[in-house]
Protein backbone atom coordinates (compact mmCIF):
# COMPACT_ATOMS: atom_id res chain seq x y z
CA UNK A 1 0.00 0.00 0.00
CA UNK A 2 1.15 3.52 -0.85
CA UNK A 3 -0.23 6.36 1.28
CA UNK A 4 0.22 9.97 0.23
CA UNK A 5 -0.04 12.39 3.14
CA UNK A 6 -1.21 15.76 1.83
CA UNK A 7 -1.07 18.78 4.11
CA UNK A 8 -3.94 21.23 3.74
CA UNK A 9 -3.35 24.52 1.93
CA UNK A 10 -3.24 27.97 3.47
CA UNK A 11 -6.32 28.71 5.60
CA UNK A 12 -8.11 32.02 5.82
CA UNK A 13 -6.37 34.30 8.31
CA UNK A 14 -2.84 33.37 7.21
CA UNK A 15 -0.13 31.95 9.45
CA UNK A 16 -1.26 31.30 13.01
CA UNK A 17 -1.45 28.43 15.48
CA UNK A 18 -4.35 26.21 14.53
CA UNK A 19 -4.80 23.01 16.40
CA UNK A 20 -8.10 21.27 16.80
CA UNK A 21 -9.59 24.30 18.57
CA UNK A 22 -9.30 26.72 15.64
CA UNK A 23 -10.93 25.57 12.41
CA UNK A 24 -10.56 28.17 9.67
CA UNK A 25 -11.57 27.23 6.11
CA UNK A 26 -9.10 27.21 3.24
CA UNK A 27 -8.41 30.56 1.62
CA UNK A 28 -8.68 30.97 -2.16
CA UNK A 29 -4.90 30.60 -2.25
CA UNK A 30 -5.17 27.42 -0.15
CA UNK A 31 -7.64 25.91 -2.63
CA UNK A 32 -5.25 26.71 -5.50
CA UNK A 33 -2.35 25.15 -3.62
CA UNK A 34 -4.34 21.97 -3.04
CA UNK A 35 -5.56 21.75 -6.65
CA UNK A 36 -2.00 22.19 -7.90
CA UNK A 37 -0.76 19.50 -5.48
CA UNK A 38 -3.11 16.84 -6.86
CA UNK A 39 -3.10 17.84 -10.55
CA UNK A 40 -2.39 14.82 -12.74
CA UNK A 41 -2.88 12.36 -9.87
CA UNK A 42 -5.72 9.97 -10.56
CA UNK A 43 -4.40 6.73 -9.14
CA UNK A 44 -5.79 7.06 -5.62
CA UNK A 45 -8.47 4.55 -4.75
CA UNK A 46 -9.52 5.93 -1.38
CA UNK A 47 -9.41 9.22 0.54
CA UNK A 48 -9.05 9.60 4.32
CA UNK A 49 -9.28 13.06 5.88
CA UNK A 50 -9.12 14.93 9.12
CA UNK A 51 -12.61 16.23 9.94
CA UNK A 52 -11.28 19.80 10.30
CA UNK A 53 -12.76 21.95 7.52
CA UNK A 54 -9.35 23.06 6.19
CA UNK A 55 -8.79 19.39 5.25
CA UNK A 56 -12.29 17.99 4.90
CA UNK A 57 -13.68 20.48 2.34
CA UNK A 58 -10.97 19.75 -0.22
CA UNK A 59 -10.93 16.01 0.51
CA UNK A 60 -14.68 15.79 -0.06
CA UNK A 61 -14.39 17.87 -3.23
CA UNK A 62 -11.61 15.64 -4.61
CA UNK A 63 -13.35 12.40 -3.63
CA UNK A 64 -16.57 13.60 -5.24
CA UNK A 65 -14.88 14.69 -8.48
CA UNK A 66 -13.08 11.34 -8.82
CA UNK A 67 -15.91 9.17 -7.45
CA UNK A 68 -13.71 7.90 -4.62
CA UNK A 69 -14.87 6.61 -1.24
CA UNK A 70 -13.91 8.85 1.66
CA UNK A 71 -13.57 8.40 5.43
CA UNK A 72 -13.28 11.19 7.99
CA UNK A 73 -10.98 10.09 10.83
CA UNK A 74 -11.35 12.20 13.97
CA UNK A 75 -8.02 11.01 15.40
CA UNK A 76 -6.23 12.74 12.50
CA UNK A 77 -7.14 16.19 13.90
CA UNK A 78 -4.23 18.57 14.46
CA UNK A 79 -2.52 18.71 17.87
CA UNK A 80 -4.28 20.99 20.33
CA UNK A 81 -2.35 24.21 21.04
CA UNK A 82 -4.37 25.28 24.09
CA UNK A 83 -4.02 29.01 24.81
CA UNK A 84 -2.07 29.53 21.60
CA UNK A 85 -5.01 28.60 19.34
CA UNK A 86 -5.63 31.36 16.81
CA UNK A 87 -2.55 33.41 17.83
CA UNK A 88 0.25 34.38 15.45
CA UNK A 89 3.98 33.94 16.07
CA UNK A 90 4.39 37.72 16.13
CA UNK A 91 1.71 38.06 18.82
CA UNK A 92 3.27 35.33 20.93
CA UNK A 93 6.79 36.71 20.56
CA UNK A 94 5.49 40.12 21.63
CA UNK A 95 3.04 39.07 24.40
CA UNK A 96 4.61 35.85 25.72
CA UNK A 97 8.29 35.86 24.68
CA UNK A 98 9.54 33.59 27.48
CA UNK A 99 6.79 31.04 26.90
CA UNK A 100 7.42 31.15 23.15
CA UNK A 101 11.19 30.62 23.52
CA UNK A 102 10.66 27.85 26.08
CA UNK A 103 8.34 25.96 23.72
CA UNK A 104 10.82 25.99 20.84
CA UNK A 105 13.66 25.00 23.17
CA UNK A 106 11.64 22.09 24.62
CA UNK A 107 8.37 21.37 22.74
CA UNK A 108 7.73 18.22 24.79
CA UNK A 109 7.78 19.72 28.29
CA UNK A 110 7.13 23.45 27.70
CA UNK A 111 3.70 23.07 26.09
CA UNK A 112 1.34 26.06 25.91
CA UNK A 113 -1.23 26.13 28.71
CA UNK A 114 -4.03 23.71 27.89
CA UNK A 115 -2.15 22.16 24.96
CA UNK A 116 -2.44 18.48 24.16
CA UNK A 117 0.58 16.50 25.42
CA UNK A 118 2.78 15.54 22.47
CA UNK A 119 3.00 11.87 23.46
CA UNK A 120 -0.80 11.58 23.71
CA UNK A 121 -1.16 13.32 20.33
CA UNK A 122 1.25 10.91 18.67
CA UNK A 123 -0.51 7.85 20.09
CA UNK A 124 -3.88 9.26 18.92
CA UNK A 125 -2.59 9.88 15.40
CA UNK A 126 -0.89 6.49 15.11
CA UNK A 127 -4.03 4.67 16.28
CA UNK A 128 -6.27 6.74 13.99
CA UNK A 129 -4.03 6.18 10.98
CA UNK A 130 -3.77 2.43 11.54
CA UNK A 131 -7.52 2.19 12.11
CA UNK A 132 -8.28 4.16 8.95
CA UNK A 133 -5.98 2.24 6.57
CA UNK A 134 -5.69 -1.23 8.13
CA UNK A 135 -8.83 -2.69 6.60
CA UNK A 136 -8.62 -0.93 3.22
CA UNK A 137 -8.15 -3.12 0.19
CA UNK A 138 -6.84 -0.09 -1.72
CA UNK A 139 -3.28 0.02 -2.96
CA UNK A 140 -3.15 3.87 -3.23
CA UNK A 141 -4.63 6.05 -0.48
CA UNK A 142 -4.65 9.81 -0.04
CA UNK A 143 -4.70 11.16 3.53
CA UNK A 144 -5.51 14.88 3.82
CA UNK A 145 -4.21 16.11 7.16
CA UNK A 146 -2.21 18.68 9.11
CA UNK A 147 1.51 19.41 9.55
CA UNK A 148 1.52 18.00 13.08
CA UNK A 149 -0.23 14.81 11.98
CA UNK A 150 2.22 14.31 9.13
CA UNK A 151 5.17 14.97 11.45
CA UNK A 152 3.78 12.43 13.92
CA UNK A 153 3.40 9.77 11.22
CA UNK A 154 6.87 10.37 9.80
CA UNK A 155 8.22 10.24 13.36
CA UNK A 156 6.41 6.95 13.96
CA UNK A 157 7.72 5.36 10.75
CA UNK A 158 11.28 6.64 11.29
CA UNK A 159 11.43 6.17 15.08
CA UNK A 160 11.99 9.88 15.70
CA UNK A 161 11.64 10.96 19.35
CA UNK A 162 9.01 13.53 20.36
CA UNK A 163 11.51 16.34 20.89
CA UNK A 164 12.78 16.08 17.30
CA UNK A 165 9.42 16.22 15.46
CA UNK A 166 9.59 19.96 14.87
CA UNK A 167 12.83 19.53 12.91
CA UNK A 168 10.74 18.25 10.00
CA UNK A 169 9.37 20.96 7.68
CA UNK A 170 5.90 20.41 6.28
CA UNK A 171 4.77 23.14 3.87
CA UNK A 172 1.22 23.95 2.85
CA UNK A 173 -0.11 21.50 0.24
CA UNK A 174 3.07 19.40 0.39
CA UNK A 175 3.02 15.63 -0.07
CA UNK A 176 4.80 12.98 1.94
CA UNK A 177 4.67 9.36 0.80
CA UNK A 178 4.65 6.23 2.95
CA UNK A 179 4.81 2.67 1.67
CA UNK A 180 3.67 -0.39 3.60
CA UNK A 181 5.82 -3.34 2.62
CA UNK A 182 4.31 -6.73 3.49
CA UNK A 183 7.49 -7.95 5.21
CA UNK A 184 9.21 -4.73 6.34
CA UNK A 185 6.28 -2.59 7.46
CA UNK A 186 5.95 1.15 6.84
CA UNK A 187 8.75 3.05 5.08
CA UNK A 188 9.18 6.73 4.17
CA UNK A 189 9.55 7.21 0.41
CA UNK A 190 9.72 11.03 0.24
CA UNK A 191 8.74 14.03 2.33
CA UNK A 192 7.52 17.62 1.96
CA UNK A 193 7.22 17.70 -1.84
CA UNK A 194 5.47 20.78 -3.14
PDB file of C-alpha atoms in Angstrom, residues 5 122-123 126 148-162 164-165 168 176 178 188:
ATOM      1  CA  UNK A   5      -0.043  12.386   3.143  1.00  0.00           C
ATOM      2  CA  UNK A 122       1.254  10.908  18.671  1.00  0.00           C
ATOM      3  CA  UNK A 123      -0.509   7.849  20.089  1.00  0.00           C
ATOM      4  CA  UNK A 126      -0.885   6.493  15.111  1.00  0.00           C
ATOM      5  CA  UNK A 148       1.518  17.997  13.081  1.00  0.00           C
ATOM      6  CA  UNK A 149      -0.232  14.807  11.976  1.00  0.00           C
ATOM      7  CA  UNK A 150       2.223  14.306   9.127  1.00  0.00           C
ATOM      8  CA  UNK A 151       5.174  14.970  11.447  1.00  0.00           C
ATOM      9  CA  UNK A 152       3.783  12.435  13.923  1.00  0.00           C
ATOM     10  CA  UNK A 153       3.404   9.774  11.225  1.00  0.00           C
ATOM     11  CA  UNK A 154       6.873  10.367   9.802  1.00  0.00           C
ATOM     12  CA  UNK A 155       8.223  10.244  13.363  1.00  0.00           C
ATOM     13  CA  UNK A 156       6.409   6.953  13.960  1.00  0.00           C
ATOM     14  CA  UNK A 157       7.724   5.359  10.753  1.00  0.00           C
ATOM     15  CA  UNK A 158      11.283   6.638  11.290  1.00  0.00           C
ATOM     16  CA  UNK A 159      11.431   6.165  15.080  1.00  0.00           C
ATOM     17  CA  UNK A 160      11.990   9.883  15.699  1.00  0.00           C
ATOM     18  CA  UNK A 161      11.637  10.958  19.354  1.00  0.00           C
ATOM     19  CA  UNK A 162       9.010  13.528  20.364  1.00  0.00           C
ATOM     20  CA  UNK A 164      12.783  16.085  17.298  1.00  0.00           C
ATOM     21  CA  UNK A 165       9.423  16.216  15.456  1.00  0.00           C
ATOM     22  CA  UNK A 168      10.737  18.248   9.998  1.00  0.00           C
ATOM     23  CA  UNK A 176       4.796  12.976   1.940  1.00  0.00           C
ATOM     24  CA  UNK A 178       4.645   6.231   2.947  1.00  0.00           C
ATOM     25  CA  UNK A 188       9.184   6.734   4.170  1.00  0.00           C
TER      26      UNK A 188
END
